[in-house]
């Protein structure tokens, strides 16, 4: 119900319709009987809770085993990907026991849209502690894009300068060879 306006209007209109139906003598008996039936019937939620969360009942103050497993699974997710082999991408981050630990690259304190885009990268790892990675802001993205554009421009200008230099050397050498050939003929 996080879309409050539309959802609340719909719920209010449904409740108003039920109230107006109950006020009518035609539907009052039927609605009361249906209410009694609904009130006494078991919910399927009880079966699901009993089946899915039966092992959660523990002593007060203890973490249930299912929660402990969920916490460990969240903190240490499996890194298997068929394209990269077991363990996902390998960057040389070996730890004791042969397991790999990928260094986190995404901060929890960055804007959510940046976190989403960074998480699309295959090497991205979320810093669950919130303190291991410096947050990135939109100004950092702009600054990095400007730096990348400047570096690319510098690379291509140096490449063009080297190409002109090599072309000049080739022309000079060609002219020298042509002069030597002219001297031999004369």
PDB file of N, CA and C in Angstrom, residues 22-125:
ATOM      1  N   UNK A  22     -24.598  -3.443   3.595  1.00  0.00           N
ATOM      2  CA  UNK A  22     -25.029  -3.957   4.898  1.00  0.00           C
ATOM      3  C   UNK A  22     -26.203  -3.147   5.441  1.00  0.00           C
ATOM      4  N   UNK A  23     -26.279  -1.877   5.081  1.00  0.00           N
ATOM      5  CA  UNK A  23     -27.393  -1.039   5.537  1.00  0.00           C
ATOM      6  C   UNK A  23     -28.710  -1.458   4.875  1.00  0.00           C
ATOM      7  N   UNK A  24     -28.614  -2.061   3.722  1.00  0.00           N
ATOM      8  CA  UNK A  24     -29.820  -2.526   3.025  1.00  0.00           C
ATOM      9  C   UNK A  24     -30.326  -3.804   3.690  1.00  0.00           C
ATOM     10  N   UNK A  25     -31.628  -3.902   3.852  1.00  0.00           N
ATOM     11  CA  UNK A  25     -32.206  -5.088   4.496  1.00  0.00           C
ATOM     12  C   UNK A  25     -32.096  -6.319   3.600  1.00  0.00           C
ATOM     13  N   UNK A  26     -31.897  -6.113   2.298  1.00  0.00           N
ATOM     14  CA  UNK A  26     -31.802  -7.234   1.364  1.00  0.00           C
ATOM     15  C   UNK A  26     -30.504  -8.018   1.573  1.00  0.00           C
ATOM     16  N   UNK A  27     -29.378  -7.299   1.784  1.00  0.00           N
ATOM     17  CA  UNK A  27     -28.071  -7.950   1.883  1.00  0.00           C
ATOM     18  C   UNK A  27     -27.568  -8.135   3.311  1.00  0.00           C
ATOM     19  N   UNK A  28     -28.204  -7.547   4.308  1.00  0.00           N
ATOM     20  CA  UNK A  28     -27.692  -7.564   5.677  1.00  0.00           C
ATOM     21  C   UNK A  28     -27.528  -8.983   6.214  1.00  0.00           C
ATOM     22  N   UNK A  29     -28.514  -9.828   6.004  1.00  0.00           N
ATOM     23  CA  UNK A  29     -28.450 -11.204   6.519  1.00  0.00           C
ATOM     24  C   UNK A  29     -27.358 -11.991   5.806  1.00  0.00           C
ATOM     25  N   UNK A  30     -27.255 -11.839   4.487  1.00  0.00           N
ATOM     26  CA  UNK A  30     -26.232 -12.555   3.723  1.00  0.00           C
ATOM     27  C   UNK A  30     -24.823 -12.119   4.127  1.00  0.00           C
ATOM     28  N   UNK A  31     -24.616 -10.804   4.297  1.00  0.00           N
ATOM     29  CA  UNK A  31     -23.292 -10.308   4.689  1.00  0.00           C
ATOM     30  C   UNK A  31     -22.921 -10.758   6.090  1.00  0.00           C
ATOM     31  N   UNK A  32     -23.869 -10.778   7.006  1.00  0.00           N
ATOM     32  CA  UNK A  32     -23.593 -11.240   8.373  1.00  0.00           C
ATOM     33  C   UNK A  32     -23.222 -12.718   8.378  1.00  0.00           C
ATOM     34  N   UNK A  33     -23.931 -13.530   7.578  1.00  0.00           N
ATOM     35  CA  UNK A  33     -23.618 -14.961   7.506  1.00  0.00           C
ATOM     36  C   UNK A  33     -22.240 -15.185   6.883  1.00  0.00           C
ATOM     37  N   UNK A  34     -21.923 -14.429   5.829  1.00  0.00           N
ATOM     38  CA  UNK A  34     -20.610 -14.562   5.187  1.00  0.00           C
ATOM     39  C   UNK A  34     -19.502 -14.129   6.145  1.00  0.00           C
ATOM     40  N   UNK A  35     -19.755 -13.075   6.933  1.00  0.00           N
ATOM     41  CA  UNK A  35     -18.773 -12.609   7.915  1.00  0.00           C
ATOM     42  C   UNK A  35     -18.500 -13.674   8.967  1.00  0.00           C
ATOM     43  N   UNK A  36     -19.546 -14.333   9.444  1.00  0.00           N
ATOM     44  CA  UNK A  36     -19.370 -15.402  10.429  1.00  0.00           C
ATOM     45  C   UNK A  36     -18.578 -16.570   9.829  1.00  0.00           C
ATOM     46  N   UNK A  37     -18.843 -16.887   8.580  1.00  0.00           N
ATOM     47  CA  UNK A  37     -18.127 -17.975   7.903  1.00  0.00           C
ATOM     48  C   UNK A  37     -16.651 -17.622   7.735  1.00  0.00           C
ATOM     49  N   UNK A  38     -16.342 -16.407   7.317  1.00  0.00           N
ATOM     50  CA  UNK A  38     -14.959 -15.983   7.136  1.00  0.00           C
ATOM     51  C   UNK A  38     -14.219 -15.952   8.456  1.00  0.00           C
ATOM     52  N   UNK A  39     -14.910 -15.521   9.501  1.00  0.00           N
ATOM     53  CA  UNK A  39     -14.272 -15.382  10.810  1.00  0.00           C
ATOM     54  C   UNK A  39     -13.868 -16.745  11.366  1.00  0.00           C
ATOM     55  N   UNK A  40     -14.630 -17.775  11.114  1.00  0.00           N
ATOM     56  CA  UNK A  40     -14.377 -19.105  11.681  1.00  0.00           C
ATOM     57  C   UNK A  40     -13.515 -19.988  10.793  1.00  0.00           C
ATOM     58  N   UNK A  41     -13.366 -19.660   9.519  1.00  0.00           N
ATOM     59  CA  UNK A  41     -12.607 -20.539   8.623  1.00  0.00           C
ATOM     60  C   UNK A  41     -11.103 -20.351   8.844  1.00  0.00           C
ATOM     61  N   UNK A  42     -10.335 -21.451   8.734  1.00  0.00           N
ATOM     62  CA  UNK A  42      -8.876 -21.339   8.912  1.00  0.00           C
ATOM     63  C   UNK A  42      -8.242 -20.670   7.693  1.00  0.00           C
ATOM     64  N   UNK A  43      -7.152 -19.966   7.943  1.00  0.00           N
ATOM     65  CA  UNK A  43      -6.417 -19.311   6.859  1.00  0.00           C
ATOM     66  C   UNK A  43      -5.315 -20.235   6.361  1.00  0.00           C
ATOM     67  N   UNK A  44      -5.008 -20.145   5.097  1.00  0.00           N
ATOM     68  CA  UNK A  44      -3.910 -20.950   4.559  1.00  0.00           C
ATOM     69  C   UNK A  44      -2.564 -20.435   5.066  1.00  0.00           C
ATOM     70  N   UNK A  45      -2.544 -19.234   5.613  1.00  0.00           N
ATOM     71  CA  UNK A  45      -1.308 -18.666   6.149  1.00  0.00           C
ATOM     72  C   UNK A  45      -0.821 -19.482   7.338  1.00  0.00           C
ATOM     73  N   UNK A  46      -1.737 -20.001   8.144  1.00  0.00           N
ATOM     74  CA  UNK A  46      -1.338 -20.780   9.318  1.00  0.00           C
ATOM     75  C   UNK A  46      -0.575 -22.031   8.901  1.00  0.00           C
ATOM     76  N   UNK A  47      -1.056 -22.724   7.861  1.00  0.00           N
ATOM     77  CA  UNK A  47      -0.354 -23.909   7.371  1.00  0.00           C
ATOM     78  C   UNK A  47       1.024 -23.541   6.827  1.00  0.00           C
ATOM     79  N   UNK A  48       1.089 -22.447   6.091  1.00  0.00           N
ATOM     80  CA  UNK A  48       2.377 -22.019   5.531  1.00  0.00           C
ATOM     81  C   UNK A  48       3.347 -21.645   6.643  1.00  0.00           C
ATOM     82  N   UNK A  49       2.866 -20.948   7.654  1.00  0.00           N
ATOM     83  CA  UNK A  49       3.746 -20.584   8.770  1.00  0.00           C
ATOM     84  C   UNK A  49       4.236 -21.821   9.501  1.00  0.00           C
ATOM     85  N   UNK A  50       3.365 -22.765   9.723  1.00  0.00           N
ATOM     86  CA  UNK A  50       3.742 -23.981  10.440  1.00  0.00           C
ATOM     87  C   UNK A  50       4.758 -24.786   9.620  1.00  0.00           C
ATOM     88  N   UNK A  51       4.552 -24.858   8.303  1.00  0.00           N
ATOM     89  CA  UNK A  51       5.428 -25.664   7.456  1.00  0.00           C
ATOM     90  C   UNK A  51       6.766 -24.977   7.190  1.00  0.00           C
ATOM     91  N   UNK A  52       6.718 -23.688   6.847  1.00  0.00           N
ATOM     92  CA  UNK A  52       7.933 -22.978   6.444  1.00  0.00           C
ATOM     93  C   UNK A  52       8.755 -22.471   7.616  1.00  0.00           C
ATOM     94  N   UNK A  53       8.111 -22.121   8.710  1.00  0.00           N
ATOM     95  CA  UNK A  53       8.826 -21.481   9.809  1.00  0.00           C
ATOM     96  C   UNK A  53       8.730 -22.289  11.106  1.00  0.00           C
ATOM     97  N   UNK A  54       8.580 -23.580  10.992  1.00  0.00           N
ATOM     98  CA  UNK A  54       8.460 -24.418  12.179  1.00  0.00           C
ATOM     99  C   UNK A  54       9.701 -24.422  13.039  1.00  0.00           C
ATOM    100  N   UNK A  55      10.867 -24.306  12.418  1.00  0.00           N
ATOM    101  CA  UNK A  55      12.107 -24.356  13.187  1.00  0.00           C
ATOM    102  C   UNK A  55      12.514 -22.992  13.759  1.00  0.00           C
ATOM    103  N   UNK A  56      11.695 -21.987  13.581  1.00  0.00           N
ATOM    104  CA  UNK A  56      12.041 -20.665  14.093  1.00  0.00           C
ATOM    105  C   UNK A  56      11.745 -20.502  15.584  1.00  0.00           C
ATOM    106  N   UNK A  57      10.935 -21.373  16.146  1.00  0.00           N
ATOM    107  CA  UNK A  57      10.605 -21.245  17.564  1.00  0.00           C
ATOM    108  C   UNK A  57      11.812 -21.681  18.396  1.00  0.00           C
ATOM    109  N   UNK A  58      12.461 -20.730  19.054  1.00  0.00           N
ATOM    110  CA  UNK A  58      13.622 -21.009  19.896  1.00  0.00           C
ATOM    111  C   UNK A  58      13.458 -20.276  21.209  1.00  0.00           C
ATOM    112  N   UNK A  59      14.439 -20.448  22.050  1.00  0.00           N
ATOM    113  CA  UNK A  59      14.427 -19.737  23.327  1.00  0.00           C
ATOM    114  C   UNK A  59      14.567 -18.242  23.081  1.00  0.00           C
ATOM    115  N   UNK A  60      14.065 -17.470  23.987  1.00  0.00           N
ATOM    116  CA  UNK A  60      14.138 -16.019  23.849  1.00  0.00           C
ATOM    117  C   UNK A  60      15.594 -15.568  23.911  1.00  0.00           C
ATOM    118  N   UNK A  61      15.969 -14.704  23.007  1.00  0.00           N
ATOM    119  CA  UNK A  61      17.327 -14.173  22.978  1.00  0.00           C
ATOM    120  C   UNK A  61      18.261 -14.936  22.059  1.00  0.00           C
ATOM    121  N   UNK A  62      17.846 -16.086  21.553  1.00  0.00           N
ATOM    122  CA  UNK A  62      18.682 -16.858  20.634  1.00  0.00           C
ATOM    123  C   UNK A  62      18.238 -16.596  19.207  1.00  0.00           C
ATOM    124  N   UNK A  63      19.205 -16.633  18.299  1.00  0.00           N
ATOM    125  CA  UNK A  63      18.884 -16.477  16.881  1.00  0.00           C
ATOM    126  C   UNK A  63      18.498 -17.849  16.344  1.00  0.00           C
ATOM    127  N   UNK A  64      17.339 -17.965  15.715  1.00  0.00           N
ATOM    128  CA  UNK A  64      16.929 -19.250  15.149  1.00  0.00           C
ATOM    129  C   UNK A  64      17.932 -19.730  14.095  1.00  0.00           C
ATOM    130  N   UNK A  65      18.106 -21.042  13.966  1.00  0.00           N
ATOM    131  CA  UNK A  65      19.065 -21.569  12.989  1.00  0.00           C
ATOM    132  C   UNK A  65      18.776 -21.131  11.559  1.00  0.00           C
ATOM    133  N   UNK A  66      17.504 -21.014  11.200  1.00  0.00           N
ATOM    134  CA  UNK A  66      17.164 -20.584   9.836  1.00  0.00           C
ATOM    135  C   UNK A  66      17.639 -19.153   9.592  1.00  0.00           C
ATOM    136  N   UNK A  67      17.504 -18.290  10.592  1.00  0.00           N
ATOM    137  CA  UNK A  67      17.987 -16.918  10.450  1.00  0.00           C
ATOM    138  C   UNK A  67      19.505 -16.887  10.366  1.00  0.00           C
ATOM    139  N   UNK A  68      20.168 -17.710  11.148  1.00  0.00           N
ATOM    140  CA  UNK A  68      21.637 -17.752  11.116  1.00  0.00           C
ATOM    141  C   UNK A  68      22.122 -18.198   9.740  1.00  0.00           C
ATOM    142  N   UNK A  69      21.463 -19.210   9.172  1.00  0.00           N
ATOM    143  CA  UNK A  69      21.843 -19.660   7.831  1.00  0.00           C
ATOM    144  C   UNK A  69      21.580 -18.560   6.801  1.00  0.00           C
ATOM    145  N   UNK A  70      20.464 -17.852   6.950  1.00  0.00           N
ATOM    146  CA  UNK A  70      20.143 -16.772   6.017  1.00  0.00           C
ATOM    147  C   UNK A  70      21.158 -15.637   6.123  1.00  0.00           C
ATOM    148  N   UNK A  71      21.585 -15.324   7.341  1.00  0.00           N
ATOM    149  CA  UNK A  71      22.584 -14.266   7.537  1.00  0.00           C
ATOM    150  C   UNK A  71      23.898 -14.663   6.883  1.00  0.00           C
ATOM    151  N   UNK A  72      24.325 -15.906   7.113  1.00  0.00           N
ATOM    152  CA  UNK A  72      25.581 -16.365   6.528  1.00  0.00           C
ATOM    153  C   UNK A  72      25.498 -16.427   5.011  1.00  0.00           C
ATOM    154  N   UNK A  73      24.353 -16.841   4.488  1.00  0.00           N
ATOM    155  CA  UNK A  73      24.188 -16.895   3.036  1.00  0.00           C
ATOM    156  C   UNK A  73      24.208 -15.499   2.431  1.00  0.00           C
ATOM    157  N   UNK A  74      23.656 -14.527   3.144  1.00  0.00           N
ATOM    158  CA  UNK A  74      23.650 -13.147   2.639  1.00  0.00           C
ATOM    159  C   UNK A  74      25.040 -12.531   2.694  1.00  0.00           C
ATOM    160  N   UNK A  75      25.776 -12.819   3.750  1.00  0.00           N
ATOM    161  CA  UNK A  75      27.111 -12.247   3.892  1.00  0.00           C
ATOM    162  C   UNK A  75      28.128 -12.935   2.991  1.00  0.00           C
ATOM    163  N   UNK A  76      27.920 -14.208   2.704  1.00  0.00           N
ATOM    164  CA  UNK A  76      28.868 -14.969   1.894  1.00  0.00           C
ATOM    165  C   UNK A  76      28.118 -15.699   0.783  1.00  0.00           C
ATOM    166  N   UNK A  77      27.631 -14.970  -0.241  1.00  0.00           N
ATOM    167  CA  UNK A  77      26.865 -15.623  -1.301  1.00  0.00           C
ATOM    168  C   UNK A  77      27.768 -16.483  -2.169  1.00  0.00           C
ATOM    169  N   UNK A  78      27.233 -17.544  -2.764  1.00  0.00           N
ATOM    170  CA  UNK A  78      28.044 -18.353  -3.672  1.00  0.00           C
ATOM    171  C   UNK A  78      28.362 -17.555  -4.925  1.00  0.00           C
ATOM    172  N   UNK A  79      29.572 -17.687  -5.421  1.00  0.00           N
ATOM    173  CA  UNK A  79      30.024 -16.926  -6.589  1.00  0.00           C
ATOM    174  C   UNK A  79      30.233 -17.869  -7.770  1.00  0.00           C
ATOM    175  N   UNK A  80      29.207 -18.600  -8.167  1.00  0.00           N
ATOM    176  CA  UNK A  80      29.346 -19.532  -9.272  1.00  0.00           C
ATOM    177  C   UNK A  80      28.689 -18.961 -10.512  1.00  0.00           C
ATOM    178  N   UNK A  81      29.413 -19.060 -11.614  1.00  0.00           N
ATOM    179  CA  UNK A  81      28.902 -18.597 -12.887  1.00  0.00           C
ATOM    180  C   UNK A  81      29.487 -19.522 -13.946  1.00  0.00           C
ATOM    181  N   UNK A  82      28.640 -20.103 -14.772  1.00  0.00           N
ATOM    182  CA  UNK A  82      29.111 -21.079 -15.743  1.00  0.00           C
ATOM    183  C   UNK A  82      30.088 -20.466 -16.739  1.00  0.00           C
ATOM    184  N   UNK A  83      29.918 -19.180 -17.048  1.00  0.00           N
ATOM    185  CA  UNK A  83      30.795 -18.548 -18.026  1.00  0.00           C
ATOM    186  C   UNK A  83      32.203 -18.326 -17.495  1.00  0.00           C
ATOM    187  N   UNK A  84      32.350 -18.191 -16.184  1.00  0.00           N
ATOM    188  CA  UNK A  84      33.644 -17.883 -15.609  1.00  0.00           C
ATOM    189  C   UNK A  84      34.178 -19.004 -14.744  1.00  0.00           C
ATOM    190  N   UNK A  85      33.456 -20.089 -14.617  1.00  0.00           N
ATOM    191  CA  UNK A  85      33.903 -21.192 -13.776  1.00  0.00           C
ATOM    192  C   UNK A  85      33.481 -20.978 -12.340  1.00  0.00           C
ATOM    193  N   UNK A  86      33.715 -21.973 -11.473  1.00  0.00           N
ATOM    194  CA  UNK A  86      33.334 -21.809 -10.074  1.00  0.00           C
ATOM    195  C   UNK A  86      34.109 -20.676  -9.435  1.00  0.00           C
ATOM    196  N   UNK A  87      33.415 -19.879  -8.667  1.00  0.00           N
ATOM    197  CA  UNK A  87      34.060 -18.756  -7.986  1.00  0.00           C
ATOM    198  C   UNK A  87      33.920 -17.459  -8.736  1.00  0.00           C
ATOM    199  N   UNK A  88      33.318 -17.473  -9.937  1.00  0.00           N
ATOM    200  CA  UNK A  88      33.131 -16.239 -10.695  1.00  0.00           C
ATOM    201  C   UNK A  88      34.448 -15.734 -11.253  1.00  0.00           C
ATOM    202  N   UNK A  89      34.576 -14.446 -11.461  1.00  0.00           N
ATOM    203  CA  UNK A  89      35.811 -13.856 -11.967  1.00  0.00           C
ATOM    204  C   UNK A  89      36.908 -13.986 -10.935  1.00  0.00           C
ATOM    205  N   UNK A  90      38.108 -14.232 -11.403  1.00  0.00           N
ATOM    206  CA  UNK A  90      39.233 -14.410 -10.483  1.00  0.00           C
ATOM    207  C   UNK A  90      40.168 -13.212 -10.610  1.00  0.00           C
ATOM    208  N   UNK A  91      40.356 -12.520  -9.519  1.00  0.00           N
ATOM    209  CA  UNK A  91      41.258 -11.381  -9.490  1.00  0.00           C
ATOM    210  C   UNK A  91      42.450 -11.633  -8.576  1.00  0.00           C
ATOM    211  N   UNK A  92      42.669 -12.852  -8.163  1.00  0.00           N
ATOM    212  CA  UNK A  92      43.815 -13.152  -7.314  1.00  0.00           C
ATOM    213  C   UNK A  92      43.567 -12.868  -5.850  1.00  0.00           C
ATOM    214  N   UNK A  93      42.327 -12.761  -5.432  1.00  0.00           N
ATOM    215  CA  UNK A  93      42.024 -12.477  -4.030  1.00  0.00           C
ATOM    216  C   UNK A  93      41.877 -13.743  -3.215  1.00  0.00           C
ATOM    217  N   UNK A  94      42.893 -14.605  -3.222  1.00  0.00           N
ATOM    218  CA  UNK A  94      42.817 -15.862  -2.491  1.00  0.00           C
ATOM    219  C   UNK A  94      42.917 -15.607  -0.990  1.00  0.00           C
ATOM    220  N   UNK A  95      42.121 -16.335  -0.247  1.00  0.00           N
ATOM    221  CA  UNK A  95      42.180 -16.284   1.205  1.00  0.00           C
ATOM    222  C   UNK A  95      42.406 -17.693   1.711  1.00  0.00           C
ATOM    223  N   UNK A  96      42.564 -17.864   3.005  1.00  0.00           N
ATOM    224  CA  UNK A  96      42.836 -19.171   3.589  1.00  0.00           C
ATOM    225  C   UNK A  96      41.734 -20.153   3.240  1.00  0.00           C
ATOM    226  N   UNK A  97      42.113 -21.391   2.972  1.00  0.00           N
ATOM    227  CA  UNK A  97      41.137 -22.421   2.652  1.00  0.00           C
ATOM    228  C   UNK A  97      40.803 -22.491   1.179  1.00  0.00           C
ATOM    229  N   UNK A  98      41.457 -21.697   0.334  1.00  0.00           N
ATOM    230  CA  UNK A  98      41.231 -21.756  -1.099  1.00  0.00           C
ATOM    231  C   UNK A  98      40.037 -20.952  -1.568  1.00  0.00           C
ATOM    232  N   UNK A  99      39.262 -20.395  -0.662  1.00  0.00           N
ATOM    233  CA  UNK A  99      38.099 -19.600  -1.067  1.00  0.00           C
ATOM    234  C   UNK A  99      38.559 -18.235  -1.546  1.00  0.00           C
ATOM    235  N   UNK A 100      37.815 -17.670  -2.467  1.00  0.00           N
ATOM    236  CA  UNK A 100      38.160 -16.355  -2.976  1.00  0.00           C
ATOM    237  C   UNK A 100      37.310 -15.290  -2.329  1.00  0.00           C
ATOM    238  N   UNK A 101      37.906 -14.136  -2.116  1.00  0.00           N
ATOM    239  CA  UNK A 101      37.172 -13.002  -1.573  1.00  0.00           C
ATOM    240  C   UNK A 101      37.353 -11.845  -2.541  1.00  0.00           C
ATOM    241  N   UNK A 102      36.258 -11.392  -3.109  1.00  0.00           N
ATOM    242  CA  UNK A 102      36.301 -10.280  -4.046  1.00  0.00           C
ATOM    243  C   UNK A 102      36.198  -8.992  -3.250  1.00  0.00           C
ATOM    244  N   UNK A 103      37.067  -8.064  -3.548  1.00  0.00           N
ATOM    245  CA  UNK A 103      37.048  -6.785  -2.841  1.00  0.00           C
ATOM    246  C   UNK A 103      35.798  -6.008  -3.222  1.00  0.00           C
ATOM    247  N   UNK A 104      35.097  -5.435  -2.246  1.00  0.00           N
ATOM    248  CA  UNK A 104      33.889  -4.673  -2.566  1.00  0.00           C
ATOM    249  C   UNK A 104      34.219  -3.416  -3.360  1.00  0.00           C
ATOM    250  N   UNK A 105      33.311  -3.056  -4.268  1.00  0.00           N
ATOM    251  CA  UNK A 105      33.513  -1.885  -5.117  1.00  0.00           C
ATOM    252  C   UNK A 105      32.340  -0.911  -5.077  1.00  0.00           C
ATOM    253  N   UNK A 106      31.231  -1.290  -4.447  1.00  0.00           N
ATOM    254  CA  UNK A 106      30.031  -0.452  -4.427  1.00  0.00           C
ATOM    255  C   UNK A 106      29.720  -0.056  -2.993  1.00  0.00           C
ATOM    256  N   UNK A 107      29.534   1.230  -2.762  1.00  0.00           N
ATOM    257  CA  UNK A 107      29.192   1.722  -1.438  1.00  0.00           C
ATOM    258  C   UNK A 107      27.675   1.783  -1.266  1.00  0.00           C
ATOM    259  N   UNK A 108      27.214   1.441  -0.072  1.00  0.00           N
ATOM    260  CA  UNK A 108      25.791   1.551   0.242  1.00  0.00           C
ATOM    261  C   UNK A 108      25.330   3.000   0.316  1.00  0.00           C
ATOM    262  N   UNK A 109      26.271   3.907   0.495  1.00  0.00           N
ATOM    263  CA  UNK A 109      25.927   5.310   0.698  1.00  0.00           C
ATOM    264  C   UNK A 109      25.913   6.111  -0.603  1.00  0.00           C
ATOM    265  N   UNK A 110      26.093   5.451  -1.743  1.00  0.00           N
ATOM    266  CA  UNK A 110      25.991   6.110  -3.042  1.00  0.00           C
ATOM    267  C   UNK A 110      24.518   6.254  -3.402  1.00  0.00           C
ATOM    268  N   UNK A 111      24.199   7.144  -4.353  1.00  0.00           N
ATOM    269  CA  UNK A 111      22.806   7.257  -4.792  1.00  0.00           C
ATOM    270  C   UNK A 111      22.314   5.921  -5.348  1.00  0.00           C
ATOM    271  N   UNK A 112      21.052   5.579  -5.096  1.00  0.00           N
ATOM    272  CA  UNK A 112      20.531   4.261  -5.502  1.00  0.00           C
ATOM    273  C   UNK A 112      20.665   3.966  -6.991  1.00  0.00           C
ATOM    274  N   UNK A 113      20.500   4.964  -7.848  1.00  0.00           N
ATOM    275  CA  UNK A 113      20.615   4.726  -9.281  1.00  0.00           C
ATOM    276  C   UNK A 113      22.056   4.367  -9.651  1.00  0.00           C
ATOM    277  N   UNK A 114      23.030   5.009  -9.012  1.00  0.00           N
ATOM    278  CA  UNK A 114      24.428   4.661  -9.256  1.00  0.00           C
ATOM    279  C   UNK A 114      24.735   3.260  -8.751  1.00  0.00           C
ATOM    280  N   UNK A 115      24.183   2.897  -7.590  1.00  0.00           N
ATOM    281  CA  UNK A 115      24.384   1.545  -7.062  1.00  0.00           C
ATOM    282  C   UNK A 115      23.807   0.522  -8.040  1.00  0.00           C
ATOM    283  N   UNK A 116      22.639   0.817  -8.604  1.00  0.00           N
ATOM    284  CA  UNK A 116      22.032  -0.100  -9.575  1.00  0.00           C
ATOM    285  C   UNK A 116      22.924  -0.271 -10.793  1.00  0.00           C
ATOM    286  N   UNK A 117      23.395   0.852 -11.375  1.00  0.00           N
ATOM    287  CA  UNK A 117      24.233   0.748 -12.564  1.00  0.00           C
ATOM    288  C   UNK A 117      25.554   0.052 -12.263  1.00  0.00           C
ATOM    289  N   UNK A 118      26.144   0.328 -11.106  1.00  0.00           N
ATOM    290  CA  UNK A 118      27.397  -0.334 -10.745  1.00  0.00           C
ATOM    291  C   UNK A 118      27.173  -1.825 -10.524  1.00  0.00           C
ATOM    292  N   UNK A 119      26.015  -2.201 -10.001  1.00  0.00           N
ATOM    293  CA  UNK A 119      25.769  -3.614  -9.731  1.00  0.00           C
ATOM    294  C   UNK A 119      25.590  -4.421 -11.009  1.00  0.00           C
ATOM    295  N   UNK A 120      25.380  -3.766 -12.135  1.00  0.00           N
ATOM    296  CA  UNK A 120      25.261  -4.475 -13.403  1.00  0.00           C
ATOM    297  C   UNK A 120      26.610  -4.963 -13.922  1.00  0.00           C
ATOM    298  N   UNK A 121      27.688  -4.380 -13.427  1.00  0.00           N
ATOM    299  CA  UNK A 121      29.014  -4.800 -13.862  1.00  0.00           C
ATOM    300  C   UNK A 121      29.350  -6.160 -13.267  1.00  0.00           C
ATOM    301  N   UNK A 122      29.974  -7.050 -14.046  1.00  0.00           N
ATOM    302  CA  UNK A 122      30.216  -8.413 -13.545  1.00  0.00           C
ATOM    303  C   UNK A 122      31.185  -8.479 -12.374  1.00  0.00           C
ATOM    304  N   UNK A 123      32.066  -7.504 -12.226  1.00  0.00           N
ATOM    305  CA  UNK A 123      33.043  -7.543 -11.135  1.00  0.00           C
ATOM    306  C   UNK A 123      32.580  -6.768  -9.904  1.00  0.00           C
ATOM    307  N   UNK A 124      31.379  -6.228  -9.941  1.00  0.00           N
ATOM    308  CA  UNK A 124      30.889  -5.404  -8.846  1.00  0.00           C
ATOM    309  C   UNK A 124      30.548  -6.255  -7.623  1.00  0.00           C
ATOM    310  N   UNK A 125      30.908  -5.749  -6.472  1.00  0.00           N
ATOM    311  CA  UNK A 125      30.608  -6.421  -5.204  1.00  0.00           C
ATOM    312  C   UNK A 125      30.159  -5.343  -4.221  1.00  0.00           C
TER     313      UNK A 125
END
